Amino acid sequence: MVHKKTYPPSPPLKQIKGGEIPSEAYLQRQARHRHVIDIYEVIDTDEHYVYVMEKTDVCKDLFDVIHDRDSLGRPLTEREARRYFAQILQANINCEETGVLHRDIKPENILVDMCTDEAKLINFALASEVQQNLSQDSEVRILLVCLVCDICK
């Protein structure tokens, strides 16, 4: 299934191979990962940019998942919260390793596939390119990877 997102033609643009695409689409493509929503195509119409992206049949943003579960008196368990956190942390580490800072991670920007129970990072509208040498952060990255490994147990 495919999800389409349209924008007016005024977002920040990135020059790519003689053409231009919105920075959001470029950065989202750069950050490809199993826990980042895939972007398949960017279509430039006269009035809008249309993003053709991955979409599961049954999904909710994490905010709605948390709200719905709380309303039923069954809040997320610590194990479930750790699982989602680990998945989004893996996505964020990948983003940074590919030169992308998401800059807007919040429950509303995390989709949960209700069939596979996997979380995916969405909405790169506020994302930017990493401005520093990533090798300076290697100790922090090693610590984060260790935390992810511990969380997944």
Short mmCIF file of C-alpha atoms in Angstrom, two decimals:
data_model
loop_
_atom_site.label_atom_id
_atom_site.label_comp_id
_atom_site.label_asym_id
_atom_site.label_seq_id
_atom_site.Cartn_x
_atom_site.Cartn_y
_atom_site.Cartn_z
CA MET A 1 0.00 0.00 0.00
CA VAL A 2 1.23 3.51 -0.74
CA HIS A 3 0.70 6.75 1.17
CA LYS A 4 0.78 10.09 -0.64
CA LYS A 5 1.77 13.34 1.04
CA THR A 6 1.49 16.64 -0.84
CA TYR A 7 3.17 19.94 -0.13
CA PRO A 8 2.97 23.36 -1.71
CA PRO A 9 5.95 24.04 -3.99
CA SER A 10 7.79 26.22 -1.45
CA PRO A 11 9.70 23.82 0.86
CA PRO A 12 13.51 24.06 1.07
CA LEU A 13 14.99 22.38 -2.01
CA LYS A 14 18.07 20.24 -2.48
CA GLN A 15 20.00 20.22 -5.77
CA ILE A 16 20.38 16.65 -7.03
CA LYS A 17 21.83 15.67 -10.42
CA GLY A 18 20.66 18.83 -12.16
CA GLY A 19 17.22 18.79 -10.57
CA GLU A 20 15.64 19.85 -7.31
CA ILE A 21 13.67 17.92 -4.72
CA PRO A 22 12.42 19.02 -1.30
CA SER A 23 15.08 18.65 1.40
CA GLU A 24 12.65 16.58 3.47
CA ALA A 25 12.41 13.95 0.73
CA TYR A 26 16.16 13.95 0.10
CA LEU A 27 17.00 13.51 3.80
CA GLN A 28 14.34 10.83 4.29
CA ARG A 29 15.81 8.89 1.36
CA GLN A 30 19.32 9.28 2.79
CA ALA A 31 18.14 7.80 6.10
CA ARG A 32 16.86 4.50 4.65
CA HIS A 33 16.43 1.93 7.40
CA ARG A 34 13.90 -0.73 8.36
CA HIS A 35 12.57 1.63 11.07
CA VAL A 36 12.27 4.68 8.78
CA ILE A 37 9.29 5.01 6.44
CA ASP A 38 10.56 4.46 2.91
CA ILE A 39 10.00 7.14 0.29
CA TYR A 40 9.59 5.69 -3.19
CA GLU A 41 9.15 8.70 -5.42
CA VAL A 42 8.79 12.48 -5.43
CA ILE A 43 6.47 13.91 -8.07
CA ASP A 44 6.65 17.61 -8.89
CA THR A 45 3.32 18.91 -10.16
CA ASP A 46 2.60 22.54 -11.04
CA GLU A 47 1.08 23.13 -7.61
CA HIS A 48 2.54 20.49 -5.25
CA TYR A 49 5.24 17.99 -4.52
CA VAL A 50 3.72 14.55 -4.03
CA TYR A 51 5.65 11.98 -1.98
CA VAL A 52 4.88 8.34 -2.66
CA MET A 53 5.81 6.52 0.54
CA GLU A 54 5.50 3.15 2.21
CA LYS A 55 2.31 2.61 4.18
CA THR A 56 1.09 -0.45 5.99
CA ASP A 57 -2.52 -1.59 5.87
CA VAL A 58 -3.10 -1.00 9.57
CA CYS A 59 -1.00 1.61 11.34
CA LYS A 60 -1.33 4.28 14.02
CA ASP A 61 1.04 6.89 15.28
CA LEU A 62 2.58 6.10 18.66
CA PHE A 63 0.63 8.94 20.30
CA ASP A 64 -2.66 7.25 19.32
CA VAL A 65 -1.39 3.82 20.36
CA ILE A 66 -0.51 5.15 23.82
CA HIS A 67 -3.81 7.06 24.13
CA ASP A 68 -5.93 4.12 22.96
CA ARG A 69 -4.22 1.69 25.31
CA ASP A 70 -4.57 4.11 28.25
CA SER A 71 -8.28 4.56 27.43
CA LEU A 72 -8.74 0.79 27.65
CA GLY A 73 -6.95 0.68 31.01
CA ARG A 74 -4.06 -1.28 29.45
CA PRO A 75 -1.09 1.13 29.19
CA LEU A 76 2.02 0.05 27.30
CA THR A 77 4.11 -2.36 29.29
CA GLU A 78 7.72 -1.50 30.03
CA ARG A 79 8.77 -4.23 27.60
CA GLU A 80 6.63 -2.74 24.78
CA ALA A 81 7.91 0.78 25.46
CA ARG A 82 11.52 -0.47 25.46
CA ARG A 83 10.92 -2.28 22.16
CA TYR A 84 9.57 0.85 20.43
CA PHE A 85 12.31 2.96 21.98
CA ALA A 86 15.01 0.55 20.77
CA GLN A 87 13.60 0.54 17.23
CA ILE A 88 13.46 4.33 17.02
CA LEU A 89 16.90 4.63 18.60
CA GLN A 90 18.27 2.27 15.93
CA ALA A 91 16.60 4.42 13.25
CA ASN A 92 18.01 7.60 14.78
CA ILE A 93 21.53 6.17 14.99
CA ASN A 94 21.25 5.17 11.33
CA CYS A 95 20.02 8.66 10.44
CA GLU A 96 23.04 10.22 12.08
CA GLU A 97 25.42 7.73 10.47
CA THR A 98 23.99 8.66 7.06
CA GLY A 99 24.38 12.37 7.80
CA VAL A 100 20.79 13.17 8.80
CA LEU A 101 19.43 14.74 11.99
CA HIS A 102 15.67 14.18 12.33
CA ARG A 103 15.18 16.95 14.95
CA ASP A 104 11.49 16.21 15.63
CA ILE A 105 11.23 12.79 17.25
CA LYS A 106 7.97 12.59 19.17
CA PRO A 107 5.12 10.04 19.41
CA GLU A 108 3.21 11.74 16.58
CA ASN A 109 6.18 11.15 14.24
CA ILE A 110 6.44 7.43 14.94
CA LEU A 111 4.13 5.04 13.10
CA VAL A 112 3.39 1.62 14.55
CA ASP A 113 2.51 -1.17 12.16
CA MET A 114 -0.31 -2.85 14.07
CA CYS A 115 0.24 -6.18 12.26
CA THR A 116 4.00 -6.53 12.90
CA ASP A 117 4.19 -4.26 15.98
CA GLU A 118 7.16 -2.43 14.48
CA ALA A 119 7.80 1.28 14.87
CA LYS A 120 8.89 3.52 11.99
CA LEU A 121 10.14 7.09 12.04
CA ILE A 122 8.24 9.53 9.80
CA ASN A 123 8.10 13.26 8.98
CA PHE A 124 11.53 14.62 8.07
CA ALA A 125 10.19 18.17 7.55
CA LEU A 126 12.50 19.61 10.24
CA ALA A 127 15.45 17.34 9.43
CA SER A 128 18.86 18.72 8.52
CA GLU A 129 22.23 17.45 7.45
CA VAL A 130 24.82 16.67 10.12
CA GLN A 131 27.28 19.57 10.32
CA GLN A 132 30.15 17.95 12.23
CA ASN A 133 32.61 15.10 11.84
CA LEU A 134 30.79 11.98 13.06
CA SER A 135 34.00 10.32 14.25
CA GLN A 136 34.04 12.76 17.20
CA ASP A 137 30.87 11.10 18.51
CA SER A 138 32.10 7.49 18.33
CA GLU A 139 32.15 7.01 22.11
CA VAL A 140 28.57 8.27 22.45
CA ARG A 141 27.46 6.04 19.54
CA ILE A 142 29.09 2.97 21.14
CA LEU A 143 27.27 3.74 24.39
CA LEU A 144 23.93 4.12 22.57
CA VAL A 145 24.43 0.84 20.71
CA CYS A 146 25.19 -0.90 24.01
CA LEU A 147 22.02 0.57 25.50
CA VAL A 148 19.99 -0.66 22.52
CA CYS A 149 21.42 -4.15 22.88
CA ASP A 150 20.55 -4.15 26.58
CA ILE A 151 17.06 -2.78 25.93
CA CYS A 152 16.28 -5.47 23.34
CA LYS A 153 16.94 -8.31 25.80
#
